[in-house]
CSV table of C-alpha atoms and ligand atoms in Angstrom, one decimal:
chain,number,residue,atom,x,y,z
X,250,MET,CA,129.8,150.9,65.7
X,251,THR,CA,131.4,149.2,69.3
X,252,GLU,CA,128.4,148.4,70.7
X,253,ILE,CA,127.5,145.6,72.2
X,254,TRP,CA,124.0,144.4,72.0
X,255,VAL,CA,122.2,141.2,74.7
X,256,LEU,CA,118.7,139.9,73.3
X,257,GLY,CA,116.7,138.3,76.2
X,258,GLY,CA,118.0,141.6,78.6
X,259,THR,CA,115.2,140.8,80.6
X,260,GLY,CA,116.9,137.4,81.6
X,261,ARG,CA,118.3,135.8,84.4
X,262,VAL,CA,121.2,135.6,82.0
X,263,GLY,CA,120.8,138.6,79.7
X,264,ARG,CA,120.7,141.3,83.1
X,265,GLY,CA,124.1,139.3,84.5
X,266,VAL,CA,125.7,139.5,81.5
X,267,ALA,CA,124.9,143.6,81.1
X,268,ASP,CA,126.0,143.5,84.4
X,269,ARG,CA,129.5,142.6,84.0
X,270,LEU,CA,129.8,144.2,80.5
X,271,ALA,CA,128.6,147.5,82.3
X,272,ASP,CA,131.3,146.2,85.6
X,273,GLY,CA,134.0,145.6,83.4
X,274,GLY,CA,133.7,150.0,81.5
X,275,ASP,CA,131.3,148.6,78.8
X,276,SER,CA,127.8,150.3,77.2
X,277,PRO,CA,124.9,147.4,75.9
X,278,VAL,CA,121.8,147.4,75.1
X,279,LEU,CA,119.6,145.1,76.8
X,280,VAL,CA,117.3,144.1,73.7
X,281,GLY,CA,113.6,143.2,74.7
X,282,ARG,CA,110.4,142.4,74.0
X,283,ASP,CA,108.1,144.3,76.6
X,284,ALA,CA,109.2,147.9,77.2
X,285,GLY,CA,107.7,148.0,80.6
X,286,ARG,CA,109.7,144.6,81.9
X,287,LEU,CA,113.3,146.5,79.8
X,288,ARG,CA,112.9,149.5,81.3
X,289,GLU,CA,112.7,147.7,85.0
X,290,ALA,CA,115.5,145.2,83.5
X,291,ALA,CA,117.8,148.1,82.5
X,292,ALA,CA,116.9,150.7,84.8
X,293,ALA,CA,119.7,149.6,88.4
X,294,ARG,CA,122.3,150.4,86.2
X,295,GLY,CA,121.1,152.7,83.6
X,296,HIS,CA,121.6,150.5,81.1
X,297,ARG,CA,120.3,151.4,77.9
X,298,THR,CA,117.7,149.9,76.4
X,299,TYR,CA,116.3,149.0,72.2
X,300,VAL,CA,112.5,147.7,72.8
X,301,ALA,CA,111.8,145.3,69.5
X,302,PRO,CA,108.3,142.9,70.2
X,303,THR,CA,109.5,140.1,68.1
X,304,LEU,CA,112.7,138.5,66.7
X,305,ASP,CA,112.5,140.0,63.0
X,306,ALA,CA,112.3,143.4,64.7
X,307,ALA,CA,115.4,142.8,66.9
X,308,THR,CA,116.9,141.0,63.8
X,309,ALA,CA,116.2,144.3,62.3
X,310,GLY,CA,117.4,146.1,64.9
X,311,ILE,CA,120.6,144.3,63.9
X,312,ARG,CA,120.6,145.1,60.7
X,313,GLU,CA,120.0,148.8,60.6
X,314,ALA,CA,122.3,149.2,63.4
X,315,ARG,CA,124.6,147.1,62.8
X,316,PRO,CA,125.9,146.6,66.9
X,317,THR,CA,130.0,145.4,67.4
X,318,VAL,CA,128.9,142.2,69.1
X,319,VAL,CA,125.4,140.6,69.8
X,320,VAL,CA,124.6,138.3,72.7
X,321,SER,CA,122.3,135.7,72.4
X,322,THR,CA,120.0,134.3,75.1
X,323,VAL,CA,116.8,133.9,73.4
X,324,GLY,CA,116.4,130.3,73.0
X,325,PRO,CA,115.1,127.4,72.5
X,326,PHE,CA,118.7,128.6,70.3
X,327,THR,CA,117.2,125.4,66.9
X,328,ARG,CA,114.5,128.7,66.5
X,329,THR,CA,116.1,132.2,67.3
X,330,MET,CA,119.9,130.9,65.7
X,331,THR,CA,119.5,131.1,61.7
X,332,PRO,CA,117.2,134.9,61.7
X,333,VAL,CA,120.2,136.5,64.5
X,334,VAL,CA,122.7,134.8,63.0
X,335,ASP,CA,122.0,135.4,59.7
X,336,ALA,CA,121.7,139.2,60.4
X,337,CYS,CA,124.5,139.6,62.1
X,338,LEU,CA,127.1,138.3,59.2
X,339,ALA,CA,124.8,141.4,56.9
X,340,ALA,CA,125.1,143.1,59.4
X,341,GLY,CA,128.8,142.6,60.7
X,342,SER,CA,128.5,141.0,64.4
X,343,ASP,CA,130.0,139.2,65.4
X,344,TYR,CA,127.4,136.4,67.2
X,345,VAL,CA,127.9,135.1,70.8
X,346,ASP,CA,125.1,132.4,72.0
X,347,LEU,CA,124.5,129.8,75.3
X,348,ALA,CA,123.1,127.2,73.6
X,349,ASN,CA,123.9,124.4,74.6
X,350,ASP,CA,121.8,121.5,73.3
X,351,LEU,CA,123.1,118.7,70.6
X,352,ALA,CA,121.0,119.5,68.0
X,353,ALA,CA,121.7,123.9,68.1
X,354,VAL,CA,125.7,123.8,69.1
X,355,PRO,CA,126.0,121.6,65.9
X,356,ALA,CA,124.4,123.7,63.8
X,357,LEU,CA,125.6,127.2,65.1
X,358,LEU,CA,128.9,125.0,63.7
X,359,ALA,CA,127.7,124.7,60.7
X,360,ARG,CA,127.5,128.4,59.7
X,361,GLY,CA,131.2,128.2,60.2
X,362,GLU,CA,132.7,128.6,56.3
X,363,ASP,CA,129.7,131.9,55.9
X,364,ALA,CA,131.3,133.1,59.0
X,365,VAL,CA,134.7,133.5,57.3
X,366,ARG,CA,133.0,134.5,54.8
X,367,ALA,CA,131.7,137.4,56.4
X,368,GLY,CA,135.1,138.1,57.8
X,369,ARG,CA,133.2,137.5,61.6
X,370,THR,CA,133.5,135.2,64.7
X,371,LEU,CA,130.7,133.4,66.7
X,372,VAL,CA,131.2,131.4,68.8
X,373,THR,CA,127.8,128.6,70.0
X,374,GLY,CA,127.9,127.9,73.8
X,375,ALA,CA,129.6,129.9,75.7
X,376,GLY,CA,127.6,129.3,78.8
X,377,PHE,CA,128.3,126.8,81.8
X,378,GLY,CA,127.7,123.5,80.0
X,379,VAL,CA,129.9,123.7,77.1
X,380,ALA,CA,132.5,125.1,78.0
X,381,ALA,CA,133.7,123.9,81.4
X,382,THR,CA,133.8,120.8,80.1
X,383,GLU,CA,135.3,121.7,77.1
X,384,SER,CA,138.1,123.5,78.6
X,385,VAL,CA,139.6,120.4,80.3
X,386,VAL,CA,139.6,118.0,77.6
X,387,ALA,CA,141.2,121.0,75.9
X,388,TRP,CA,143.8,121.0,78.9
X,389,LEU,CA,143.9,117.2,79.1
X,390,CYS,CA,145.0,117.3,75.1
X,391,ALA,CA,147.1,120.2,74.8
X,392,GLU,CA,149.2,118.1,77.2
X,393,GLY,CA,148.8,114.5,75.3
X,394,ARG,CA,149.3,115.3,71.8
X,395,ASP,CA,152.8,117.7,73.1
X,396,ALA,CA,153.7,113.5,74.7
X,397,GLY,CA,152.3,112.1,70.9
X,398,ARG,CA,149.6,110.5,72.3
X,399,ARG,CA,146.1,110.4,70.3
X,400,ALA,CA,142.8,110.6,72.1
X,401,VAL,CA,140.3,107.4,71.7
X,402,ARG,CA,138.1,107.5,74.4
X,403,VAL,CA,136.8,110.8,76.3
X,404,ARG,CA,134.0,111.0,79.0
X,405,THR,CA,133.2,113.8,80.0
X,406,ASP,CA,130.8,115.2,83.3
X,407,MET,CA,129.0,118.0,84.3
X,408,VAL,CA,129.5,118.6,87.4
X,409,PRO,CA,126.5,122.1,88.2
X,410,SER,CA,126.3,123.7,91.4
X,411,LEU,CA,123.8,125.2,90.8
X,412,ALA,CA,121.9,128.2,92.6
X,413,LEU,CA,117.9,129.4,92.3
X,414,GLN,CA,116.1,132.3,91.9
X,415,SER,CA,112.6,132.0,93.0
X,416,GLY,CA,110.7,132.3,89.7
X,417,PRO,CA,108.9,130.7,86.6
X,418,LEU,CA,111.4,128.4,84.7
X,419,GLY,CA,110.6,130.6,81.8
X,420,GLU,CA,109.8,129.9,78.2
X,421,ALA,CA,113.5,130.0,76.9
X,422,LEU,CA,114.8,127.0,78.9
X,423,ALA,CA,111.6,125.4,78.2
X,424,GLY,CA,111.8,125.6,75.3
X,425,THR,CA,115.4,124.7,74.9
X,426,LEU,CA,114.7,121.3,77.7
X,427,MET,CA,111.9,120.5,74.8
X,428,GLU,CA,113.3,121.1,72.1
X,429,GLY,CA,117.1,120.0,72.3
X,430,LEU,CA,117.4,116.6,70.6
X,431,PRO,CA,115.3,117.3,67.2
X,432,GLY,CA,115.8,116.5,64.3
X,433,VAL,CA,119.9,114.8,65.8
X,434,SER,CA,121.0,111.9,63.4
X,435,GLY,CA,122.4,109.1,65.4
X,436,GLY,CA,119.3,107.5,67.2
X,437,GLY,CA,115.4,108.7,67.7
X,438,ARG,CA,114.7,111.7,68.5
X,439,PHE,CA,114.3,111.5,72.5
X,440,GLN,CA,116.9,109.3,72.8
X,441,GLY,CA,120.5,109.8,73.6
X,442,ARG,CA,123.7,109.6,72.1
X,443,ARG,CA,127.4,109.0,71.6
X,444,PHE,CA,129.8,109.6,69.5
X,445,ALA,CA,131.4,105.6,69.0
X,446,ASP,CA,133.6,105.5,65.2
X,447,GLY,CA,133.7,108.9,64.8
X,448,ARG,CA,129.4,108.7,64.4
X,449,LEU,CA,126.3,109.5,66.5
X,450,THR,CA,125.0,106.0,68.3
X,451,PRO,CA,121.4,105.9,70.1
X,452,ALA,CA,123.3,106.2,74.1
X,453,PRO,CA,120.4,105.4,76.9
X,454,LEU,CA,119.3,107.8,78.7
X,455,GLY,CA,120.8,108.6,82.0
X,456,GLY,CA,122.8,105.4,81.5
X,457,GLY,CA,126.3,105.0,82.1
X,458,VAL,CA,126.0,106.4,85.6
X,459,HIS,CA,130.2,107.1,87.2
X,460,PRO,CA,130.2,108.4,91.0
X,461,LEU,CA,132.5,110.5,90.8
X,462,VAL,CA,134.7,112.0,94.4
X,463,THR,CA,135.6,115.7,93.4
X,464,PRO,CA,138.5,117.1,94.1
X,465,ASP,CA,136.5,119.0,97.2
X,466,GLY,CA,135.5,115.6,98.8
X,467,ASP,CA,132.1,115.7,97.4
X,468,HIS,CA,130.2,112.7,95.8
X,469,VAL,CA,128.2,113.3,93.2
X,470,SER,CA,127.4,110.4,90.3
X,471,ALA,CA,126.5,111.3,86.5
X,472,GLY,CA,124.0,109.7,83.2
X,473,LEU,CA,124.3,110.3,79.8
X,474,MET,CA,123.0,113.2,78.6
X,475,PRO,CA,123.7,113.6,74.9
X,476,LEU,CA,124.2,118.0,75.2
X,477,GLY,CA,126.1,120.9,73.2
X,478,GLU,CA,129.7,119.6,75.3
X,479,LEU,CA,129.2,115.9,72.8
X,480,VAL,CA,130.3,117.8,70.2
X,481,ALA,CA,132.0,119.7,71.8
X,482,ALA,CA,134.4,116.7,73.4
X,483,GLN,CA,134.4,115.1,70.0
X,484,ARG,CA,135.9,118.6,67.9
X,485,ALA,CA,138.4,119.2,71.0
X,486,SER,CA,140.5,116.3,71.5
X,487,GLY,CA,138.9,114.1,68.2
X,488,ALA,CA,138.2,110.7,69.7
X,489,PRO,CA,136.4,108.3,68.0
X,490,ASP,CA,134.6,107.0,71.4
X,491,VAL,CA,132.9,110.7,73.2
X,492,GLU,CA,130.2,110.2,75.4
X,493,SER,CA,128.6,113.1,78.3
X,494,ALA,CA,127.2,113.2,80.9
X,495,SER,CA,125.5,115.3,84.2
X,496,SER,CA,125.7,115.2,87.2
X,497,GLU,CA,121.9,117.3,86.8
X,498,VAL,CA,120.5,113.7,84.0
X,499,PRO,CA,117.8,111.5,87.1
X,500,HIS,CA,120.5,108.5,87.1
X,501,SER,CA,118.1,106.5,89.3
X,502,GLN,CA,116.8,103.1,88.0
X,503,LEU,CA,113.4,104.0,88.2
X,504,ALA,CA,114.1,107.2,86.2
X,505,ARG,CA,116.2,105.0,83.8
X,506,LEU,CA,112.6,102.6,83.4
X,507,VAL,CA,111.0,105.9,82.9
X,508,LEU,CA,112.8,108.4,80.8
X,509,PRO,CA,111.7,106.2,77.4
X,510,ALA,CA,108.5,106.5,78.3
X,511,ALA,CA,108.1,109.8,78.3
X,512,SER,CA,110.3,110.4,75.4
X,513,THR,CA,108.4,108.7,72.9
X,514,LEU,CA,105.1,111.0,74.2
X,515,LEU,CA,107.2,113.5,74.0
X,516,ALA,CA,108.4,112.9,70.7
X,517,VAL,CA,104.6,114.2,69.3
X,518,GLY,CA,104.9,117.8,69.1
X,519,PRO,CA,101.5,119.0,69.9
X,520,LEU,CA,102.4,117.1,73.5
X,521,ARG,CA,106.2,118.1,74.1
X,522,ARG,CA,104.4,121.7,73.4
X,523,PHE,CA,102.2,121.5,76.2
X,524,ALA,CA,104.5,119.6,77.7
X,525,ALA,CA,106.6,122.3,77.7
X,526,ARG,CA,104.4,125.3,78.2
X,527,ARG,CA,103.7,124.5,82.0
X,528,LEU,CA,107.4,123.7,82.6
X,529,ALA,CA,107.1,127.6,81.8
X,530,ALA,CA,104.9,128.1,84.2
X,531,VAL,CA,106.9,125.6,86.6
X,532,THR,CA,108.0,128.0,89.8
X,533,PHE,CA,110.9,127.0,92.0
X,534,PRO,CA,111.7,128.1,95.0
X,535,ALA,CA,115.4,129.9,96.6
X,536,ARG,CA,117.6,127.2,97.3
X,537,PRO,CA,121.1,128.0,97.8
X,538,ALA,CA,124.5,126.1,95.8
X,539,PRO,CA,124.4,122.9,97.1
X,540,ARG,CA,128.6,123.0,96.4
X,541,THR,CA,131.4,125.2,97.1
X,542,HIS,CA,131.7,124.6,93.2
X,543,SER,CA,130.2,123.5,89.6
X,544,TRP,CA,133.3,121.4,88.1
X,545,GLY,CA,133.7,120.4,84.5
X,546,HIS,CA,135.8,117.1,84.2
X,547,ALA,CA,137.1,114.6,81.8
X,548,VAL,CA,138.9,111.0,81.5
X,549,VAL,CA,140.8,110.9,78.0
X,550,THR,CA,141.7,106.7,76.7
X,551,TRP,CA,144.7,107.5,75.0
X,552,ASP,CA,145.9,105.5,71.6
X,553,ASP,CA,148.5,103.8,73.4
X,554,GLY,CA,145.8,102.2,77.0
X,555,THR,CA,147.0,105.3,78.6
X,556,THR,CA,144.5,107.0,80.5
X,557,SER,CA,143.9,111.1,82.4
X,558,GLU,CA,141.5,112.7,83.9
X,559,GLY,CA,141.0,115.9,84.9
X,560,TRP,CA,139.0,118.1,86.6
X,561,LEU,CA,138.0,122.4,85.7
X,562,GLY,CA,136.6,123.8,89.8
X,563,LEU,CA,135.0,127.1,88.5
X,564,GLY,CA,131.3,129.1,91.0
X,565,GLU,CA,128.6,128.8,91.0
X,566,ALA,CA,126.7,128.0,87.7
X,567,GLN,CA,125.0,130.2,86.8
X,568,GLU,CA,127.1,133.3,88.8
X,569,THR,CA,129.8,130.9,86.0
X,570,THR,CA,128.0,131.3,82.6
X,571,ASP,CA,127.4,134.8,82.9
X,572,ALA,CA,131.4,135.8,83.8
X,573,LEU,CA,131.8,133.3,80.4
X,574,VAL,CA,129.6,135.3,78.3
X,575,THR,CA,130.7,138.5,79.2
X,576,GLU,CA,134.6,137.0,78.7
X,577,VAL,CA,133.7,135.5,75.6
X,578,ALA,CA,131.9,139.3,74.2
X,579,ARG,CA,134.7,141.0,75.8
X,580,ARG,CA,137.2,139.6,73.0
X,581,LEU,CA,135.1,140.3,70.8
X,582,LEU,CA,134.7,143.4,71.3
X,583,ARG,CA,138.2,144.0,72.0
X,584,GLY,CA,138.1,142.1,68.1
X,585,ASP,CA,140.0,139.0,69.7
X,586,GLY,CA,138.1,136.2,67.6
X,587,ARG,CA,139.0,135.5,64.0
X,588,PRO,CA,136.5,134.5,61.0
X,589,GLY,CA,134.6,130.9,62.2
X,590,ALA,CA,132.5,129.5,64.3
X,591,PHE,CA,133.2,128.2,66.9
X,592,THR,CA,132.5,127.5,70.2
X,593,PRO,CA,134.3,128.6,73.4
X,594,ALA,CA,137.4,126.6,73.8
X,595,ALA,CA,137.7,126.2,70.4
X,596,LEU,CA,138.3,130.0,70.2
X,597,PHE,CA,139.8,130.9,72.9
X,598,GLY,CA,141.7,128.0,74.6
X,599,ALA,CA,141.8,126.0,77.5
X,600,GLY,CA,143.1,129.6,79.1
X,601,LEU,CA,139.0,131.2,78.8
X,602,ALA,CA,138.0,129.0,82.2
X,603,THR,CA,141.4,130.2,83.9
X,604,ALA,CA,140.5,133.5,83.0
X,605,VAL,CA,137.4,133.6,85.0
X,606,GLY,CA,138.3,132.2,88.4
X,607,GLY,CA,138.9,128.8,87.1
X,608,THR,CA,141.4,126.2,88.3
X,609,TYR,CA,142.5,122.9,86.8
X,610,THR,CA,143.6,119.8,88.8
X,611,ARG,CA,145.1,117.0,86.9
X,612,ILE,CA,144.9,113.1,89.0
X,613,GLY,CA,147.8,111.3,88.9
X,614,ALA,CA,150.7,112.0,86.6
X,615,ALA,CA,150.9,113.9,83.1
X,616,ALA,CA,150.0,112.8,80.2
U,88,NAP,N1,124.9,126.8,78.6
U,88,NAP,C1,124.1,127.1,79.6
U,88,NAP,O1,125.2,126.6,80.4
U,88,NAP,C2,123.3,127.9,80.0
U,88,NAP,C3,123.6,127.9,81.2
U,88,NAP,C4,121.9,129.2,81.4
U,88,NAP,C5,120.8,129.4,80.1
U,88,NAP,N2,120.7,128.8,79.2
U,88,NAP,C6,120.0,128.9,78.1
U,88,NAP,O2,119.8,130.5,77.9
U,88,NAP,C7,119.5,131.2,77.4
U,88,NAP,C8,118.9,131.9,79.1
U,88,NAP,O3,118.0,131.8,80.1
U,88,NAP,P1,118.0,132.6,81.1
U,88,NAP,O4,118.2,131.5,82.2
U,88,NAP,O5,118.5,133.2,81.0
U,88,NAP,O6,116.2,133.1,80.1
U,88,NAP,P2,115.0,133.8,81.3
U,88,NAP,O7,115.5,134.4,82.2
U,88,NAP,O8,114.2,132.6,80.7
U,88,NAP,O9,115.8,134.8,80.0
U,88,NAP,C9,114.8,134.3,79.0
U,88,NAP,C10,114.9,135.8,77.6
U,88,NAP,O10,114.1,135.7,76.0
U,88,NAP,C11,113.4,136.7,76.3
U,88,NAP,N3,112.6,135.7,75.6
U,88,NAP,C12,112.0,134.9,75.7
U,88,NAP,N4,111.5,133.8,74.9
U,88,NAP,C13,111.4,135.1,73.4
U,88,NAP,C14,110.9,135.7,72.2
U,88,NAP,N5,110.1,134.4,71.3
U,88,NAP,N6,111.5,136.1,71.5
U,88,NAP,C15,111.5,136.9,72.4
U,88,NAP,N7,112.7,137.5,73.3
U,88,NAP,C16,112.8,135.6,74.3
U,88,NAP,C17,112.8,136.9,77.8
U,88,NAP,O11,111.9,138.0,76.9
U,88,NAP,P3,110.7,138.1,78.2
U,88,NAP,O12,111.2,139.1,79.2
U,88,NAP,O13,109.9,139.2,77.4
U,88,NAP,O14,109.8,137.2,78.3
U,88,NAP,C18,114.1,136.7,78.6
U,88,NAP,O15,114.6,138.2,78.4
U,88,NAP,C19,118.0,129.5,77.5
U,88,NAP,O16,117.5,129.2,76.2
U,88,NAP,C20,118.8,128.8,78.6
U,88,NAP,O17,118.8,127.6,78.2
U,88,NAP,C21,122.2,128.4,78.7
């Protein structure tokens, strides 16, 4: 039983991860719901395939075949995670996903005790968003702890440089965007969140805008966007006050006025499902990556009032996501995991990012 299954094997990340696994000598099985699309996705590299017309069929397949590692790229993870994780724990498989929303990431982390009982490793947030920002927080906090300091406040900024392939956005990504905040405590369904005094509290979506200059000299700005990295940064730092921002959130004054109204509308289920269907069909023209690097950025304020600031430079965001998911899956395949549920840097440390070509840069003196 040394197999690795890639659910969503016809998708952007699924194909990218499978090809990288094959480049490293592993032999992934692409799992998909349409035999024709799956054949097409697998043909160039001769990947093995498993047709599962529904998610139930895929989980039945996992229980029967008992692969060593299951990589799930099928979002929205709020819907797919529980059945897939249940199947993995029953089958004795490790699990990796690339969830990045504030509902799915804590939901997976809450399965930690189940994973320990089953002796398996569950990893969530293995894509660019969570891994890049939590890695730089983990890197700064390791230094701070060595210097006897305690983090009291953390701000993270995710600055992806994403090349777009032409084609539709797709229902997995659209569903993730639309379903990311339902049922999250600490505010309204489509309000933003931040940690204050250790608790999730409301925050303005797109507010808290910070202008940033990357180590490459690019000027960007980032506004508050409560994604999985908010939880990952809080856990990595232990800080009671944490906020997370993204350069991708619209944060013009107009957008900030419109977002609350749009959020209220999206709280209505049928409207949200309609919007998700429309969003899934939106087709993007191809676009090159806007910057040389994608960045994770963090500022940690210590209990003595001083701050540490760091950047983690990575490649194009989609390539980085594929590389990170592949690296995590490969390490699990080698047996380097440990029982429990983790975000990537919580399991493998800040060195995971350097293993996929990342470079850390400190601004100012060490903690
Ligand atoms: N954390 C991060 O930084 C990060 C980065 C990139 C992506 N993501 C997330 O990763 C997920 C995948 O992204 P992607 O760009 O690879 O999306 P994609 O190209 O649309 O691929 C999605 C895959 O999931 C399959 N799928 C969709 N709905 C399904 C269902 N109900 N049952 C079974 N299979 C289903 C699709 O199969 P068909 O071919 O049959 O439609 C396809 O293989 C998204 O949820 C996205 O939000 C996260």
